[in-house]
Amino acid sequence: MATTFWIGTRKGLFQLSRSTSGQWNIDSSHFLGVQVPMLVSGPAGLFAALQHGHFGSKVQRSNDGGASWTEIGVPTYPPKPDDVPDVIDPMRNKAIPWSLELIWSMEMTSAGKLWCGTLPGGLFSSDDQGDSWDLNWPLWNLPNRSHWFGGGYDVPGIHSVCIDPRDEQQIKVGISCGGVWASDDGGASWQCRADGMRAEYVPPERAFDPDIQDPHRVVQCVGAPDHHWVQHHNGIFKSTDNCQHWEELKCETPSSFGFVVTVHPQDPHTAWFVPAIADSDRFPKDGQFVVTRTRDGGQTFDVLTSGLPQADAYHLVYRHALEVDMTGEVLAMGSTTGGLWISEDAGDSWQLVTQDLPPIFVIRNGTN
Amino acid sequence: MSNINTNAEGKIRVEFSPNIRKHIAIEPCEINGQTVREVLESVFESVPELRGYVLDDQGAVRQHVTVFVNDDTIRDREQLTDPLAANDRVYVFQALSGG
């Protein structure tokens, strides 16, 4: 089971560890005062994306479990050729910038290859532990990119990268707002796979356009990789056929709106969500903070409350801030108001670790 | 550091704010150059990791960084073509934004 999680926040990186007596405590801090929007840990090391308020995005790597850090390469957009026209955000009628604004997702293959999704919509990869990065031109050059637009942020962004454990050349990316895109050839070509997703923020005749969808988070079941889950701006969706089709599911109580979803690593029918009321009311219904869980592929949802505040609690959990370990039993969850909880029984009950952290952006399992 | 001297008559003095020096060790220095771009490129040549803190990936001054020549902010934040004269001072600061 997991004994360490890394917590990226508005004001630094924190290490959460389980003691031999079973207590969870924050036992180290790093980069205090600097935003840490994304993390990844794996065979190539531990990587933290830093977002300086003034000085832009940086990446730090640790090869000793966080004891020491080295600033490494940053995914940077190559100079924009003079003869390439701007891509215009169709909602704002403004040019989408050709420049790194934020590192929004990072994942690693079993061989240590890194993938990094960014605002304003570029995907990068690194084969040298992050020392250098390459923009994925086939995705960046897609004509469909002119259909993408910002959701939450003012520009489009890649918040999810799913690497298929059966074949690491198969990659899916989730884009707000641009749908889900898949490559079967390591990023050489891309196809939109958002058939069945539904958007309420466009006229009805465009509701099912695949490349304007807003999947807030896309996750893939490691043990059953054809199964994917999406927490979408307009509800919960799942796919059982490797993203060829998506089915909308209803969680009536308290709602189907939220940002995060995480899926059990072996059981594709089990997934967790943290609902808010709606996009117009991004806080828990009646001030009662709950996690919802399905164990039957979205036919029914448990509302999990044990250990979570049930009065005057207005926590929101961002898209990367609910992490499950490889046993499917240990979950770590962090909120935008700095609450951090752990469950060791698949969400049946939760224990508060601290309610005093800065706003939490991302939690990643750090147990090797 | 071939173009950089810390005490040279007539050269351009370049200074970076403490907020930048918190991340990158860079002392005030004096450099030859005709434009802001030229003197900053000289500094970046000696301290390559500083570039990404001052300029974005397209070579423009970062949105939340300001560059002064003597008392005035530079006009050309994209190409940094503002001219310099002997004994000018270039200051690089973080902008008053964020929280």
PDB file of N, CA and C in Angstrom, chain A residues 10-11 32-34 52-58 60 71 75-80 98-100, chain B residues 17 19-20 22-24 49 52-54 56-58 62 64-65 93-99:
ATOM      1  N   ARG A  10      -0.389  25.710  -3.956  1.00  0.00           N
ATOM      2  CA  ARG A  10      -0.224  27.109  -4.354  1.00  0.00           C
ATOM      3  C   ARG A  10       1.049  27.718  -3.771  1.00  0.00           C
ATOM      4  N   LYS A  11       1.562  27.116  -2.717  1.00  0.00           N
ATOM      5  CA  LYS A  11       2.722  27.704  -2.024  1.00  0.00           C
ATOM      6  C   LYS A  11       3.789  26.667  -1.721  1.00  0.00           C
ATOM      7  N   LEU A  32       9.019  26.396  -1.014  1.00  0.00           N
ATOM      8  CA  LEU A  32       7.991  27.180  -0.318  1.00  0.00           C
ATOM      9  C   LEU A  32       7.792  28.531  -0.996  1.00  0.00           C
ATOM     10  N   GLY A  33       6.546  28.882  -1.189  1.00  0.00           N
ATOM     11  CA  GLY A  33       6.193  30.145  -1.817  1.00  0.00           C
ATOM     12  C   GLY A  33       5.984  30.056  -3.309  1.00  0.00           C
ATOM     13  N   VAL A  34       6.331  28.929  -3.900  1.00  0.00           N
ATOM     14  CA  VAL A  34       6.220  28.774  -5.355  1.00  0.00           C
ATOM     15  C   VAL A  34       5.098  27.779  -5.664  1.00  0.00           C
ATOM     16  N   HIS A  52       6.408  29.945 -11.239  1.00  0.00           N
ATOM     17  CA  HIS A  52       6.746  31.179 -10.532  1.00  0.00           C
ATOM     18  C   HIS A  52       5.785  32.275 -10.978  1.00  0.00           C
ATOM     19  N   GLY A  53       5.314  33.043 -10.034  1.00  0.00           N
ATOM     20  CA  GLY A  53       4.390  34.111 -10.391  1.00  0.00           C
ATOM     21  C   GLY A  53       4.983  35.086 -11.389  1.00  0.00           C
ATOM     22  N   HIS A  54       6.285  35.333 -11.282  1.00  0.00           N
ATOM     23  CA  HIS A  54       6.917  36.317 -12.161  1.00  0.00           C
ATOM     24  C   HIS A  54       7.773  35.691 -13.245  1.00  0.00           C
ATOM     25  N   PHE A  55       8.320  34.532 -12.967  1.00  0.00           N
ATOM     26  CA  PHE A  55       9.401  34.032 -13.818  1.00  0.00           C
ATOM     27  C   PHE A  55       9.033  32.785 -14.607  1.00  0.00           C
ATOM     28  N   GLY A  56       7.740  32.460 -14.666  1.00  0.00           N
ATOM     29  CA  GLY A  56       7.282  31.409 -15.543  1.00  0.00           C
ATOM     30  C   GLY A  56       7.486  30.004 -14.997  1.00  0.00           C
ATOM     31  N   SER A  57       7.338  29.039 -15.930  1.00  0.00           N
ATOM     32  CA  SER A  57       7.381  27.621 -15.566  1.00  0.00           C
ATOM     33  C   SER A  57       8.815  27.118 -15.517  1.00  0.00           C
ATOM     34  N   LYS A  58       9.076  26.281 -14.531  1.00  0.00           N
ATOM     35  CA  LYS A  58      10.352  25.592 -14.422  1.00  0.00           C
ATOM     36  C   LYS A  58      10.062  24.131 -14.061  1.00  0.00           C
ATOM     37  N   GLN A  60      11.818  20.810 -11.879  1.00  0.00           N
ATOM     38  CA  GLN A  60      12.861  20.317 -10.987  1.00  0.00           C
ATOM     39  C   GLN A  60      12.788  18.793 -10.946  1.00  0.00           C
ATOM     40  N   GLU A  71      17.275  21.917 -11.090  1.00  0.00           N
ATOM     41  CA  GLU A  71      16.446  22.519 -12.138  1.00  0.00           C
ATOM     42  C   GLU A  71      16.896  21.990 -13.491  1.00  0.00           C
ATOM     43  N   PRO A  75       9.671  22.532 -20.962  1.00  0.00           N
ATOM     44  CA  PRO A  75       9.052  22.428 -22.286  1.00  0.00           C
ATOM     45  C   PRO A  75       8.790  23.829 -22.849  1.00  0.00           C
ATOM     46  N   THR A  76       9.541  24.207 -23.843  1.00  0.00           N
ATOM     47  CA  THR A  76       9.372  25.534 -24.428  1.00  0.00           C
ATOM     48  C   THR A  76       8.901  25.411 -25.868  1.00  0.00           C
ATOM     49  N   TYR A  77       8.049  26.336 -26.257  1.00  0.00           N
ATOM     50  CA  TYR A  77       7.556  26.350 -27.632  1.00  0.00           C
ATOM     51  C   TYR A  77       8.655  26.908 -28.545  1.00  0.00           C
ATOM     52  N   PRO A  78       8.938  26.215 -29.642  1.00  0.00           N
ATOM     53  CA  PRO A  78       9.936  26.741 -30.587  1.00  0.00           C
ATOM     54  C   PRO A  78       9.483  28.104 -31.113  1.00  0.00           C
ATOM     55  N   PRO A  79      10.410  28.905 -31.621  1.00  0.00           N
ATOM     56  CA  PRO A  79      10.011  30.214 -32.163  1.00  0.00           C
ATOM     57  C   PRO A  79       8.913  30.062 -33.208  1.00  0.00           C
ATOM     58  N   LYS A  80       7.942  30.933 -33.130  1.00  0.00           N
ATOM     59  CA  LYS A  80       6.828  30.869 -34.077  1.00  0.00           C
ATOM     60  C   LYS A  80       7.284  31.370 -35.449  1.00  0.00           C
ATOM     61  N   TRP A  98       1.433  31.432 -28.589  1.00  0.00           N
ATOM     62  CA  TRP A  98       2.414  30.419 -28.993  1.00  0.00           C
ATOM     63  C   TRP A  98       3.547  30.489 -27.974  1.00  0.00           C
ATOM     64  N   SER A  99       3.255  30.115 -26.749  1.00  0.00           N
ATOM     65  CA  SER A  99       4.229  30.275 -25.674  1.00  0.00           C
ATOM     66  C   SER A  99       3.722  29.522 -24.452  1.00  0.00           C
ATOM     67  N   LEU A 100       4.649  28.951 -23.705  1.00  0.00           N
ATOM     68  CA  LEU A 100       4.251  28.163 -22.534  1.00  0.00           C
ATOM     69  C   LEU A 100       3.617  29.049 -21.467  1.00  0.00           C
TER      70      LEU A 100
ATOM     71  N   SER B  17      16.867  42.165  -9.650  1.00  0.00           N
ATOM     72  CA  SER B  17      16.229  42.349  -8.347  1.00  0.00           C
ATOM     73  C   SER B  17      16.512  41.155  -7.437  1.00  0.00           C
ATOM     74  N   ASN B  19      14.480  39.311  -5.946  1.00  0.00           N
ATOM     75  CA  ASN B  19      13.576  38.184  -6.234  1.00  0.00           C
ATOM     76  C   ASN B  19      14.153  37.263  -7.295  1.00  0.00           C
ATOM     77  N   ILE B  20      14.827  37.826  -8.280  1.00  0.00           N
ATOM     78  CA  ILE B  20      15.468  36.995  -9.294  1.00  0.00           C
ATOM     79  C   ILE B  20      16.699  36.322  -8.706  1.00  0.00           C
ATOM     80  N   LYS B  22      17.148  35.385  -5.842  1.00  0.00           N
ATOM     81  CA  LYS B  22      16.767  34.289  -4.948  1.00  0.00           C
ATOM     82  C   LYS B  22      16.888  32.947  -5.677  1.00  0.00           C
ATOM     83  N   HIS B  23      16.626  32.971  -6.995  1.00  0.00           N
ATOM     84  CA  HIS B  23      16.633  31.726  -7.776  1.00  0.00           C
ATOM     85  C   HIS B  23      17.929  31.520  -8.549  1.00  0.00           C
ATOM     86  N   ILE B  24      18.518  32.602  -9.008  1.00  0.00           N
ATOM     87  CA  ILE B  24      19.720  32.517  -9.839  1.00  0.00           C
ATOM     88  C   ILE B  24      20.774  33.465  -9.259  1.00  0.00           C
ATOM     89  N   GLU B  49      21.079  29.849 -17.392  1.00  0.00           N
ATOM     90  CA  GLU B  49      19.831  29.528 -16.693  1.00  0.00           C
ATOM     91  C   GLU B  49      19.026  30.773 -16.343  1.00  0.00           C
ATOM     92  N   GLY B  52      15.544  32.071 -18.955  1.00  0.00           N
ATOM     93  CA  GLY B  52      14.147  31.686 -18.798  1.00  0.00           C
ATOM     94  C   GLY B  52      13.433  32.396 -17.671  1.00  0.00           C
ATOM     95  N   TYR B  53      14.179  33.027 -16.793  1.00  0.00           N
ATOM     96  CA  TYR B  53      13.554  33.802 -15.717  1.00  0.00           C
ATOM     97  C   TYR B  53      13.191  35.214 -16.182  1.00  0.00           C
ATOM     98  N   VAL B  54      13.876  35.711 -17.194  1.00  0.00           N
ATOM     99  CA  VAL B  54      13.659  37.090 -17.656  1.00  0.00           C
ATOM    100  C   VAL B  54      12.821  37.116 -18.936  1.00  0.00           C
ATOM    101  N   ASP B  56      10.468  35.024 -22.033  1.00  0.00           N
ATOM    102  CA  ASP B  56       9.661  33.831 -22.287  1.00  0.00           C
ATOM    103  C   ASP B  56      10.276  33.031 -23.434  1.00  0.00           C
ATOM    104  N   ASP B  57       9.594  31.943 -23.830  1.00  0.00           N
ATOM    105  CA  ASP B  57      10.191  31.044 -24.822  1.00  0.00           C
ATOM    106  C   ASP B  57      10.204  31.641 -26.225  1.00  0.00           C
ATOM    107  N   GLN B  58       9.567  32.799 -26.409  1.00  0.00           N
ATOM    108  CA  GLN B  58       9.628  33.475 -27.703  1.00  0.00           C
ATOM    109  C   GLN B  58      10.609  34.650 -27.673  1.00  0.00           C
ATOM    110  N   ARG B  62       9.204  38.539 -20.029  1.00  0.00           N
ATOM    111  CA  ARG B  62       8.066  37.885 -19.386  1.00  0.00           C
ATOM    112  C   ARG B  62       7.011  38.900 -18.964  1.00  0.00           C
ATOM    113  N   HIS B  64       5.351  39.295 -16.381  1.00  0.00           N
ATOM    114  CA  HIS B  64       5.423  39.847 -15.029  1.00  0.00           C
ATOM    115  C   HIS B  64       6.848  40.239 -14.637  1.00  0.00           C
ATOM    116  N   VAL B  65       7.624  40.578 -15.646  1.00  0.00           N
ATOM    117  CA  VAL B  65       8.972  41.118 -15.417  1.00  0.00           C
ATOM    118  C   VAL B  65       9.023  42.492 -16.076  1.00  0.00           C
ATOM    119  N   PHE B  93      13.477  43.877 -12.905  1.00  0.00           N
ATOM    120  CA  PHE B  93      12.670  43.673 -11.724  1.00  0.00           C
ATOM    121  C   PHE B  93      11.525  42.703 -12.002  1.00  0.00           C
ATOM    122  N   GLN B  94      10.971  42.134 -10.951  1.00  0.00           N
ATOM    123  CA  GLN B  94       9.679  41.479 -11.076  1.00  0.00           C
ATOM    124  C   GLN B  94       8.589  42.560 -11.016  1.00  0.00           C
ATOM    125  N   ALA B  95       7.479  42.326 -11.723  1.00  0.00           N
ATOM    126  CA  ALA B  95       6.386  43.298 -11.707  1.00  0.00           C
ATOM    127  C   ALA B  95       5.643  43.214 -10.383  1.00  0.00           C
ATOM    128  N   LEU B  96       4.887  44.258 -10.080  1.00  0.00           N
ATOM    129  CA  LEU B  96       4.106  44.259  -8.838  1.00  0.00           C
ATOM    130  C   LEU B  96       2.797  43.559  -9.097  1.00  0.00           C
ATOM    131  N   SER B  97       2.867  42.248  -9.170  1.00  0.00           N
ATOM    132  CA  SER B  97       1.663  41.445  -9.407  1.00  0.00           C
ATOM    133  C   SER B  97       1.829  40.121  -8.714  1.00  0.00           C
ATOM    134  N   GLY B  98       0.778  39.381  -8.652  1.00  0.00           N
ATOM    135  CA  GLY B  98       0.807  38.080  -7.991  1.00  0.00           C
ATOM    136  C   GLY B  98       0.378  38.177  -6.542  1.00  0.00           C
ATOM    137  N   GLY B  99       0.427  37.070  -5.825  1.00  0.00           N
ATOM    138  CA  GLY B  99      -0.001  37.097  -4.432  1.00  0.00           C
ATOM    139  C   GLY B  99       0.201  35.752  -3.766  1.00  0.00           C
TER     140      GLY B  99
END
